[in-house]
Amino acid sequence: LNSKAEERKYVSNVLKANGYTKTFLRNCQKPVTNSNALDEGEQATGFAVIPYIQGVTEPIKRILNSHNVKVAQKPFQTLGHIFAKPKDPVTKEQRIDAIYSIPCNDCDNEYIGQTKRQFGTRLKEHQKAVFLSKKENSALSEHTCLTNHTIGWDNSKIITTNRRYHQRLCLEAWHINSAHAPLNRDDGGLLPDAYLHLVRKKGR
């Protein structure tokens, strides 16, 4: 900047752009001392905290000091901005509104299901049914009782998710019918014959 007048105008515009009030700017422009900086022990008539931006903060600080306003600088970009805290990842067990698959460890069979609740909650219900051999209520339990196979709980997976109940049922039916060897006792019953023909043809 070529002159103090231009420098003051520039600083004034920067302060306005950063939300400083006209009253604050007027007070800063009142001549209080001829010194370009506050002497030790001199009582400041004002105080300002401004972000440090190289080439901008220095002239602002000089002008404010010349009007007996003490200046404190703060980082323009903090470590919190640079190293943003990452969100904790959602685990498979915490996911909701899921269409899921639970495979057998010893053959190609898999069970396809859907749940609105957390998948981990539904998985524990399947595990309990298998542990108690409740084959009348569980296709997975029936499979283990008839074959002595084990279920691959750790290899279970979320196929997809959908918040809408009817759409989840349709997706469940689609994946049951497209699976190579589903353990499900029915095909979901929601897909029209034309869709069943299409999905089964696709799965061949």
PDB file of N, CA, C and O in Angstrom, residues 85-150:
ATOM      1  N   LYS A  85     -12.019 -34.582  12.959  1.00  0.00           N
ATOM      2  CA  LYS A  85     -12.266 -35.853  13.629  1.00  0.00           C
ATOM      3  C   LYS A  85     -13.135 -36.742  12.743  1.00  0.00           C
ATOM      4  O   LYS A  85     -14.250 -36.372  12.382  1.00  0.00           O
ATOM      5  N   PRO A  86     -12.625 -37.901  12.360  1.00  0.00           N
ATOM      6  CA  PRO A  86     -13.435 -38.778  11.504  1.00  0.00           C
ATOM      7  C   PRO A  86     -14.591 -39.389  12.281  1.00  0.00           C
ATOM      8  O   PRO A  86     -14.496 -39.618  13.488  1.00  0.00           O
ATOM      9  N   LYS A  87     -15.679 -39.627  11.579  1.00  0.00           N
ATOM     10  CA  LYS A  87     -16.820 -40.273  12.219  1.00  0.00           C
ATOM     11  C   LYS A  87     -16.513 -41.751  12.437  1.00  0.00           C
ATOM     12  O   LYS A  87     -15.852 -42.391  11.630  1.00  0.00           O
ATOM     13  N   ASP A  88     -16.989 -42.256  13.562  1.00  0.00           N
ATOM     14  CA  ASP A  88     -16.805 -43.674  13.829  1.00  0.00           C
ATOM     15  C   ASP A  88     -17.595 -44.475  12.796  1.00  0.00           C
ATOM     16  O   ASP A  88     -18.778 -44.204  12.554  1.00  0.00           O
ATOM     17  N   PRO A  89     -16.949 -45.459  12.162  1.00  0.00           N
ATOM     18  CA  PRO A  89     -17.662 -46.241  11.148  1.00  0.00           C
ATOM     19  C   PRO A  89     -18.782 -47.070  11.773  1.00  0.00           C
ATOM     20  O   PRO A  89     -18.660 -47.550  12.903  1.00  0.00           O
ATOM     21  N   VAL A  90     -19.872 -47.216  11.040  1.00  0.00           N
ATOM     22  CA  VAL A  90     -20.995 -48.036  11.502  1.00  0.00           C
ATOM     23  C   VAL A  90     -20.675 -49.491  11.193  1.00  0.00           C
ATOM     24  O   VAL A  90     -20.363 -49.842  10.055  1.00  0.00           O
ATOM     25  N   THR A  91     -20.728 -50.337  12.196  1.00  0.00           N
ATOM     26  CA  THR A  91     -20.416 -51.748  11.991  1.00  0.00           C
ATOM     27  C   THR A  91     -21.580 -52.448  11.296  1.00  0.00           C
ATOM     28  O   THR A  91     -22.708 -51.944  11.253  1.00  0.00           O
ATOM     29  N   LYS A  92     -21.278 -53.627  10.786  1.00  0.00           N
ATOM     30  CA  LYS A  92     -22.304 -54.437  10.130  1.00  0.00           C
ATOM     31  C   LYS A  92     -23.464 -54.706  11.085  1.00  0.00           C
ATOM     32  O   LYS A  92     -24.637 -54.623  10.698  1.00  0.00           O
ATOM     33  N   GLU A  93     -23.132 -54.996  12.329  1.00  0.00           N
ATOM     34  CA  GLU A  93     -24.159 -55.336  13.319  1.00  0.00           C
ATOM     35  C   GLU A  93     -25.044 -54.148  13.685  1.00  0.00           C
ATOM     36  O   GLU A  93     -26.169 -54.327  14.148  1.00  0.00           O
ATOM     37  N   GLN A  94     -24.556 -52.925  13.488  1.00  0.00           N
ATOM     38  CA  GLN A  94     -25.320 -51.730  13.856  1.00  0.00           C
ATOM     39  C   GLN A  94     -26.244 -51.241  12.745  1.00  0.00           C
ATOM     40  O   GLN A  94     -27.096 -50.390  12.992  1.00  0.00           O
ATOM     41  N   ARG A  95     -26.100 -51.765  11.564  1.00  0.00           N
ATOM     42  CA  ARG A  95     -26.897 -51.275  10.438  1.00  0.00           C
ATOM     43  C   ARG A  95     -28.349 -51.730  10.558  1.00  0.00           C
ATOM     44  O   ARG A  95     -28.648 -52.802  11.089  1.00  0.00           O
ATOM     45  N   ILE A  96     -29.242 -50.884  10.080  1.00  0.00           N
ATOM     46  CA  ILE A  96     -30.678 -51.160  10.165  1.00  0.00           C
ATOM     47  C   ILE A  96     -31.279 -51.199   8.761  1.00  0.00           C
ATOM     48  O   ILE A  96     -30.613 -50.886   7.781  1.00  0.00           O
ATOM     49  N   ASP A  97     -32.564 -51.599   8.687  1.00  0.00           N
ATOM     50  CA  ASP A  97     -33.304 -51.634   7.413  1.00  0.00           C
ATOM     51  C   ASP A  97     -32.559 -52.467   6.370  1.00  0.00           C
ATOM     52  O   ASP A  97     -32.409 -52.060   5.218  1.00  0.00           O
ATOM     53  N   ALA A  98     -32.100 -53.634   6.773  1.00  0.00           N
ATOM     54  CA  ALA A  98     -31.186 -54.410   5.932  1.00  0.00           C
ATOM     55  C   ALA A  98     -31.826 -55.637   5.303  1.00  0.00           C
ATOM     56  O   ALA A  98     -32.714 -56.269   5.878  1.00  0.00           O
ATOM     57  N   ILE A  99     -31.355 -55.957   4.105  1.00  0.00           N
ATOM     58  CA  ILE A  99     -31.557 -57.271   3.500  1.00  0.00           C
ATOM     59  C   ILE A  99     -30.205 -57.962   3.634  1.00  0.00           C
ATOM     60  O   ILE A  99     -29.180 -57.403   3.227  1.00  0.00           O
ATOM     61  N   TYR A 100     -30.183 -59.147   4.228  1.00  0.00           N
ATOM     62  CA  TYR A 100     -28.915 -59.762   4.607  1.00  0.00           C
ATOM     63  C   TYR A 100     -28.823 -61.212   4.149  1.00  0.00           C
ATOM     64  O   TYR A 100     -29.826 -61.841   3.778  1.00  0.00           O
ATOM     65  N   SER A 101     -27.605 -61.725   4.202  1.00  0.00           N
ATOM     66  CA  SER A 101     -27.337 -63.112   3.827  1.00  0.00           C
ATOM     67  C   SER A 101     -26.522 -63.781   4.931  1.00  0.00           C
ATOM     68  O   SER A 101     -25.558 -63.200   5.432  1.00  0.00           O
ATOM     69  N   ILE A 102     -26.926 -65.014   5.302  1.00  0.00           N
ATOM     70  CA  ILE A 102     -26.172 -65.815   6.276  1.00  0.00           C
ATOM     71  C   ILE A 102     -25.845 -67.150   5.607  1.00  0.00           C
ATOM     72  O   ILE A 102     -26.748 -67.936   5.316  1.00  0.00           O
ATOM     73  N   PRO A 103     -24.562 -67.429   5.355  1.00  0.00           N
ATOM     74  CA  PRO A 103     -24.201 -68.645   4.619  1.00  0.00           C
ATOM     75  C   PRO A 103     -23.945 -69.843   5.536  1.00  0.00           C
ATOM     76  O   PRO A 103     -23.730 -69.701   6.744  1.00  0.00           O
ATOM     77  N   CYS A 104     -23.959 -71.007   4.931  1.00  0.00           N
ATOM     78  CA  CYS A 104     -23.532 -72.226   5.609  1.00  0.00           C
ATOM     79  C   CYS A 104     -22.026 -72.372   5.425  1.00  0.00           C
ATOM     80  O   CYS A 104     -21.486 -72.034   4.368  1.00  0.00           O
ATOM     81  N   ASN A 105     -21.353 -72.866   6.457  1.00  0.00           N
ATOM     82  CA  ASN A 105     -19.901 -73.061   6.368  1.00  0.00           C
ATOM     83  C   ASN A 105     -19.512 -74.260   5.516  1.00  0.00           C
ATOM     84  O   ASN A 105     -18.389 -74.329   5.014  1.00  0.00           O
ATOM     85  N   ASP A 106     -20.442 -75.206   5.351  1.00  0.00           N
ATOM     86  CA  ASP A 106     -20.067 -76.494   4.769  1.00  0.00           C
ATOM     87  C   ASP A 106     -20.692 -76.785   3.405  1.00  0.00           C
ATOM     88  O   ASP A 106     -20.448 -77.851   2.833  1.00  0.00           O
ATOM     89  N   CYS A 107     -21.526 -75.865   2.910  1.00  0.00           N
ATOM     90  CA  CYS A 107     -22.114 -76.043   1.583  1.00  0.00           C
ATOM     91  C   CYS A 107     -22.452 -74.679   1.002  1.00  0.00           C
ATOM     92  O   CYS A 107     -22.164 -73.646   1.608  1.00  0.00           O
ATOM     93  N   ASP A 108     -23.076 -74.667  -0.171  1.00  0.00           N
ATOM     94  CA  ASP A 108     -23.369 -73.408  -0.856  1.00  0.00           C
ATOM     95  C   ASP A 108     -24.670 -72.753  -0.403  1.00  0.00           C
ATOM     96  O   ASP A 108     -25.023 -71.680  -0.900  1.00  0.00           O
ATOM     97  N   ASN A 109     -25.377 -73.384   0.509  1.00  0.00           N
ATOM     98  CA  ASN A 109     -26.649 -72.822   0.954  1.00  0.00           C
ATOM     99  C   ASN A 109     -26.449 -71.519   1.725  1.00  0.00           C
ATOM    100  O   ASN A 109     -25.443 -71.334   2.417  1.00  0.00           O
ATOM    101  N   GLU A 110     -27.429 -70.641   1.602  1.00  0.00           N
ATOM    102  CA  GLU A 110     -27.426 -69.395   2.366  1.00  0.00           C
ATOM    103  C   GLU A 110     -28.860 -69.001   2.684  1.00  0.00           C
ATOM    104  O   GLU A 110     -29.796 -69.354   1.963  1.00  0.00           O
ATOM    105  N   TYR A 111     -29.002 -68.277   3.767  1.00  0.00           N
ATOM    106  CA  TYR A 111     -30.320 -67.784   4.159  1.00  0.00           C
ATOM    107  C   TYR A 111     -30.392 -66.292   3.862  1.00  0.00           C
ATOM    108  O   TYR A 111     -29.485 -65.529   4.215  1.00  0.00           O
ATOM    109  N   ILE A 112     -31.475 -65.873   3.216  1.00  0.00           N
ATOM    110  CA  ILE A 112     -31.703 -64.461   2.903  1.00  0.00           C
ATOM    111  C   ILE A 112     -32.818 -63.949   3.808  1.00  0.00           C
ATOM    112  O   ILE A 112     -33.871 -64.588   3.927  1.00  0.00           O
ATOM    113  N   GLY A 113     -32.595 -62.816   4.448  1.00  0.00           N
ATOM    114  CA  GLY A 113     -33.615 -62.250   5.328  1.00  0.00           C
ATOM    115  C   GLY A 113     -33.632 -60.737   5.265  1.00  0.00           C
ATOM    116  O   GLY A 113     -32.806 -60.112   4.597  1.00  0.00           O
ATOM    117  N   GLN A 114     -34.588 -60.158   5.979  1.00  0.00           N
ATOM    118  CA  GLN A 114     -34.682 -58.699   6.058  1.00  0.00           C
ATOM    119  C   GLN A 114     -35.079 -58.318   7.477  1.00  0.00           C
ATOM    120  O   GLN A 114     -35.751 -59.065   8.176  1.00  0.00           O
ATOM    121  N   THR A 115     -34.652 -57.152   7.905  1.00  0.00           N
ATOM    122  CA  THR A 115     -35.018 -56.663   9.231  1.00  0.00           C
ATOM    123  C   THR A 115     -34.981 -55.147   9.269  1.00  0.00           C
ATOM    124  O   THR A 115     -34.152 -54.524   8.606  1.00  0.00           O
ATOM    125  N   LYS A 116     -35.883 -54.570  10.044  1.00  0.00           N
ATOM    126  CA  LYS A 116     -35.886 -53.124  10.269  1.00  0.00           C
ATOM    127  C   LYS A 116     -34.918 -52.758  11.388  1.00  0.00           C
ATOM    128  O   LYS A 116     -34.345 -51.676  11.408  1.00  0.00           O
ATOM    129  N   ARG A 117     -34.745 -53.698  12.324  1.00  0.00           N
ATOM    130  CA  ARG A 117     -33.898 -53.445  13.495  1.00  0.00           C
ATOM    131  C   ARG A 117     -32.418 -53.556  13.139  1.00  0.00           C
ATOM    132  O   ARG A 117     -32.063 -53.815  11.989  1.00  0.00           O
ATOM    133  N   GLN A 118     -31.572 -53.368  14.138  1.00  0.00           N
ATOM    134  CA  GLN A 118     -30.147 -53.564  13.909  1.00  0.00           C
ATOM    135  C   GLN A 118     -29.891 -55.014  13.512  1.00  0.00           C
ATOM    136  O   GLN A 118     -30.460 -55.939  14.093  1.00  0.00           O
ATOM    137  N   PHE A 119     -29.016 -55.190  12.528  1.00  0.00           N
ATOM    138  CA  PHE A 119     -28.742 -56.533  12.031  1.00  0.00           C
ATOM    139  C   PHE A 119     -28.197 -57.438  13.140  1.00  0.00           C
ATOM    140  O   PHE A 119     -28.505 -58.635  13.189  1.00  0.00           O
ATOM    141  N   GLY A 120     -27.395 -56.879  14.041  1.00  0.00           N
ATOM    142  CA  GLY A 120     -26.834 -57.672  15.132  1.00  0.00           C
ATOM    143  C   GLY A 120     -27.905 -58.288  16.012  1.00  0.00           C
ATOM    144  O   GLY A 120     -27.752 -59.420  16.498  1.00  0.00           O
ATOM    145  N   THR A 121     -29.000 -57.559  16.226  1.00  0.00           N
ATOM    146  CA  THR A 121     -30.111 -58.078  17.032  1.00  0.00           C
ATOM    147  C   THR A 121     -30.763 -59.269  16.340  1.00  0.00           C
ATOM    148  O   THR A 121     -31.039 -60.304  16.964  1.00  0.00           O
ATOM    149  N   ARG A 122     -31.008 -59.131  15.043  1.00  0.00           N
ATOM    150  CA  ARG A 122     -31.627 -60.230  14.281  1.00  0.00           C
ATOM    151  C   ARG A 122     -30.686 -61.429  14.183  1.00  0.00           C
ATOM    152  O   ARG A 122     -31.118 -62.588  14.258  1.00  0.00           O
ATOM    153  N   LEU A 123     -29.399 -61.170  14.060  1.00  0.00           N
ATOM    154  CA  LEU A 123     -28.417 -62.248  13.968  1.00  0.00           C
ATOM    155  C   LEU A 123     -28.407 -63.084  15.250  1.00  0.00           C
ATOM    156  O   LEU A 123     -28.340 -64.320  15.201  1.00  0.00           O
ATOM    157  N   LYS A 124     -28.504 -62.425  16.399  1.00  0.00           N
ATOM    158  CA  LYS A 124     -28.532 -63.149  17.677  1.00  0.00           C
ATOM    159  C   LYS A 124     -29.768 -64.033  17.786  1.00  0.00           C
ATOM    160  O   LYS A 124     -29.714 -65.122  18.376  1.00  0.00           O
ATOM    161  N   GLU A 125     -30.880 -63.573  17.217  1.00  0.00           N
ATOM    162  CA  GLU A 125     -32.096 -64.394  17.230  1.00  0.00           C
ATOM    163  C   GLU A 125     -31.902 -65.660  16.398  1.00  0.00           C
ATOM    164  O   GLU A 125     -32.330 -66.752  16.793  1.00  0.00           O
ATOM    165  N   HIS A 126     -31.253 -65.520  15.243  1.00  0.00           N
ATOM    166  CA  HIS A 126     -30.947 -66.702  14.424  1.00  0.00           C
ATOM    167  C   HIS A 126     -30.012 -67.652  15.179  1.00  0.00           C
ATOM    168  O   HIS A 126     -30.209 -68.877  15.166  1.00  0.00           O
ATOM    169  N   GLN A 127     -29.005 -67.099  15.826  1.00  0.00           N
ATOM    170  CA  GLN A 127     -28.043 -67.925  16.564  1.00  0.00           C
ATOM    171  C   GLN A 127     -28.722 -68.676  17.708  1.00  0.00           C
ATOM    172  O   GLN A 127     -28.426 -69.851  17.958  1.00  0.00           O
ATOM    173  N   LYS A 128     -29.633 -68.002  18.394  1.00  0.00           N
ATOM    174  CA  LYS A 128     -30.354 -68.640  19.499  1.00  0.00           C
ATOM    175  C   LYS A 128     -31.216 -69.794  18.991  1.00  0.00           C
ATOM    176  O   LYS A 128     -31.268 -70.870  19.610  1.00  0.00           O
ATOM    177  N   ALA A 129     -31.886 -69.578  17.849  1.00  0.00           N
ATOM    178  CA  ALA A 129     -32.739 -70.623  17.282  1.00  0.00           C
ATOM    179  C   ALA A 129     -31.919 -71.852  16.891  1.00  0.00           C
ATOM    180  O   ALA A 129     -32.339 -72.996  17.107  1.00  0.00           O
ATOM    181  N   VAL A 130     -30.730 -71.626  16.336  1.00  0.00           N
ATOM    182  CA  VAL A 130     -29.857 -72.742  15.962  1.00  0.00           C
ATOM    183  C   VAL A 130     -29.336 -73.444  17.209  1.00  0.00           C
ATOM    184  O   VAL A 130     -29.303 -74.684  17.279  1.00  0.00           O
ATOM    185  N   PHE A 131     -28.941 -72.679  18.210  1.00  0.00           N
ATOM    186  CA  PHE A 131     -28.404 -73.256  19.448  1.00  0.00           C
ATOM    187  C   PHE A 131     -29.446 -74.123  20.150  1.00  0.00           C
ATOM    188  O   PHE A 131     -29.129 -75.188  20.693  1.00  0.00           O
ATOM    189  N   LEU A 132     -30.711 -73.682  20.125  1.00  0.00           N
ATOM    190  CA  LEU A 132     -31.789 -74.416  20.796  1.00  0.00           C
ATOM    191  C   LEU A 132     -32.455 -75.441  19.877  1.00  0.00           C
ATOM    192  O   LEU A 132     -33.429 -76.088  20.281  1.00  0.00           O
ATOM    193  N   SER A 133     -31.937 -75.552  18.645  1.00  0.00           N
ATOM    194  CA  SER A 133     -32.470 -76.519  17.663  1.00  0.00           C
ATOM    195  C   SER A 133     -33.957 -76.313  17.396  1.00  0.00           C
ATOM    196  O   SER A 133     -34.729 -77.280  17.300  1.00  0.00           O
ATOM    197  N   LYS A 134     -34.369 -75.063  17.268  1.00  0.00           N
ATOM    198  CA  LYS A 134     -35.773 -74.757  16.983  1.00  0.00           C
ATOM    199  C   LYS A 134     -36.017 -74.820  15.478  1.00  0.00           C
ATOM    200  O   LYS A 134     -36.264 -73.813  14.821  1.00  0.00           O
ATOM    201  N   LYS A 135     -35.962 -76.030  14.944  1.00  0.00           N
ATOM    202  CA  LYS A 135     -36.042 -76.174  13.494  1.00  0.00           C
ATOM    203  C   LYS A 135     -37.429 -75.872  12.936  1.00  0.00           C
ATOM    204  O   LYS A 135     -37.571 -75.576  11.753  1.00  0.00           O
ATOM    205  N   GLU A 136     -38.464 -75.930  13.797  1.00  0.00           N
ATOM    206  CA  GLU A 136     -39.810 -75.628  13.300  1.00  0.00           C
ATOM    207  C   GLU A 136     -39.978 -74.137  13.002  1.00  0.00           C
ATOM    208  O   GLU A 136     -40.828 -73.749  12.193  1.00  0.00           O
ATOM    209  N   ASN A 137     -39.170 -73.305  13.648  1.00  0.00           N
ATOM    210  CA  ASN A 137     -39.287 -71.852  13.462  1.00  0.00           C
ATOM    211  C   ASN A 137     -38.117 -71.240  12.696  1.00  0.00           C
ATOM    212  O   ASN A 137     -38.116 -70.039  12.445  1.00  0.00           O
ATOM    213  N   SER A 138     -37.131 -72.046  12.343  1.00  0.00           N
ATOM    214  CA  SER A 138     -35.918 -71.489  11.745  1.00  0.00           C
ATOM    215  C   SER A 138     -35.388 -72.393  10.641  1.00  0.00           C
ATOM    216  O   SER A 138     -35.071 -73.566  10.883  1.00  0.00           O
ATOM    217  N   ALA A 139     -35.281 -71.831   9.441  1.00  0.00           N
ATOM    218  CA  ALA A 139     -34.720 -72.591   8.322  1.00  0.00           C
ATOM    219  C   ALA A 139     -33.241 -72.894   8.560  1.00  0.00           C
ATOM    220  O   ALA A 139     -32.743 -73.956   8.172  1.00  0.00           O
ATOM    221  N   LEU A 140     -32.539 -71.990   9.218  1.00  0.00           N
ATOM    222  CA  LEU A 140     -31.127 -72.223   9.528  1.00  0.00           C
ATOM    223  C   LEU A 140     -30.976 -73.371  10.525  1.00  0.00           C
ATOM    224  O   LEU A 140     -30.103 -74.237  10.369  1.00  0.00           O
ATOM    225  N   SER A 141     -31.828 -73.376  11.548  1.00  0.00           N
ATOM    226  CA  SER A 141     -31.779 -74.445  12.544  1.00  0.00           C
ATOM    227  C   SER A 141     -32.133 -75.787  11.914  1.00  0.00           C
ATOM    228  O   SER A 141     -31.498 -76.817  12.200  1.00  0.00           O
ATOM    229  N   GLU A 142     -33.130 -75.795  11.050  1.00  0.00           N
ATOM    230  CA  GLU A 142     -33.512 -77.036  10.367  1.00  0.00           C
ATOM    231  C   GLU A 142     -32.350 -77.573   9.535  1.00  0.00           C
ATOM    232  O   GLU A 142     -32.079 -78.782   9.524  1.00  0.00           O
ATOM    233  N   HIS A 143     -31.646 -76.675   8.864  1.00  0.00           N
ATOM    234  CA  HIS A 143     -30.517 -77.089   8.026  1.00  0.00           C
ATOM    235  C   HIS A 143     -29.411 -77.725   8.869  1.00  0.00           C
ATOM    236  O   HIS A 143     -28.859 -78.773   8.496  1.00  0.00           O
ATOM    237  N   THR A 144     -29.092 -77.118  10.010  1.00  0.00           N
ATOM    238  CA  THR A 144     -28.024 -77.675  10.851  1.00  0.00           C
ATOM    239  C   THR A 144     -28.438 -79.009  11.471  1.00  0.00           C
ATOM    240  O   THR A 144     -27.611 -79.912  11.622  1.00  0.00           O
ATOM    241  N   CYS A 145     -29.715 -79.135  11.814  1.00  0.00           N
ATOM    242  CA  CYS A 145     -30.195 -80.388  12.413  1.00  0.00           C
ATOM    243  C   CYS A 145     -30.176 -81.536  11.399  1.00  0.00           C
ATOM    244  O   CYS A 145     -29.849 -82.681  11.737  1.00  0.00           O
ATOM    245  N   LEU A 146     -30.521 -81.244  10.148  1.00  0.00           N
ATOM    246  CA  LEU A 146     -30.610 -82.287   9.125  1.00  0.00           C
ATOM    247  C   LEU A 146     -29.248 -82.668   8.550  1.00  0.00           C
ATOM    248  O   LEU A 146     -29.044 -83.810   8.126  1.00  0.00           O
ATOM    249  N   THR A 147     -28.312 -81.728   8.530  1.00  0.00           N
ATOM    250  CA  THR A 147     -27.030 -81.977   7.851  1.00  0.00           C
ATOM    251  C   THR A 147     -25.828 -82.019   8.789  1.00  0.00           C
ATOM    252  O   THR A 147     -24.749 -82.450   8.380  1.00  0.00           O
ATOM    253  N   ASN A 148     -26.026 -81.540  10.016  1.00  0.00           N
ATOM    254  CA  ASN A 148     -24.912 -81.402  10.970  1.00  0.00           C
ATOM    255  C   ASN A 148     -23.870 -80.389  10.481  1.00  0.00           C
ATOM    256  O   ASN A 148     -22.715 -80.426  10.902  1.00  0.00           O
ATOM    257  N   HIS A 149     -24.297 -79.489   9.597  1.00  0.00           N
ATOM    258  CA  HIS A 149     -23.415 -78.412   9.134  1.00  0.00           C
ATOM    259  C   HIS A 149     -23.380 -77.287  10.167  1.00  0.00           C
ATOM    260  O   HIS A 149     -24.218 -77.225  11.072  1.00  0.00           O
ATOM    261  N   THR A 150     -22.413 -76.403  10.015  1.00  0.00           N
ATOM    262  CA  THR A 150     -22.333 -75.215  10.874  1.00  0.00           C
ATOM    263  C   THR A 150     -22.630 -73.970  10.042  1.00  0.00           C
ATOM    264  O   THR A 150     -22.423 -73.952   8.824  1.00  0.00           O
TER     265      THR A 150
END
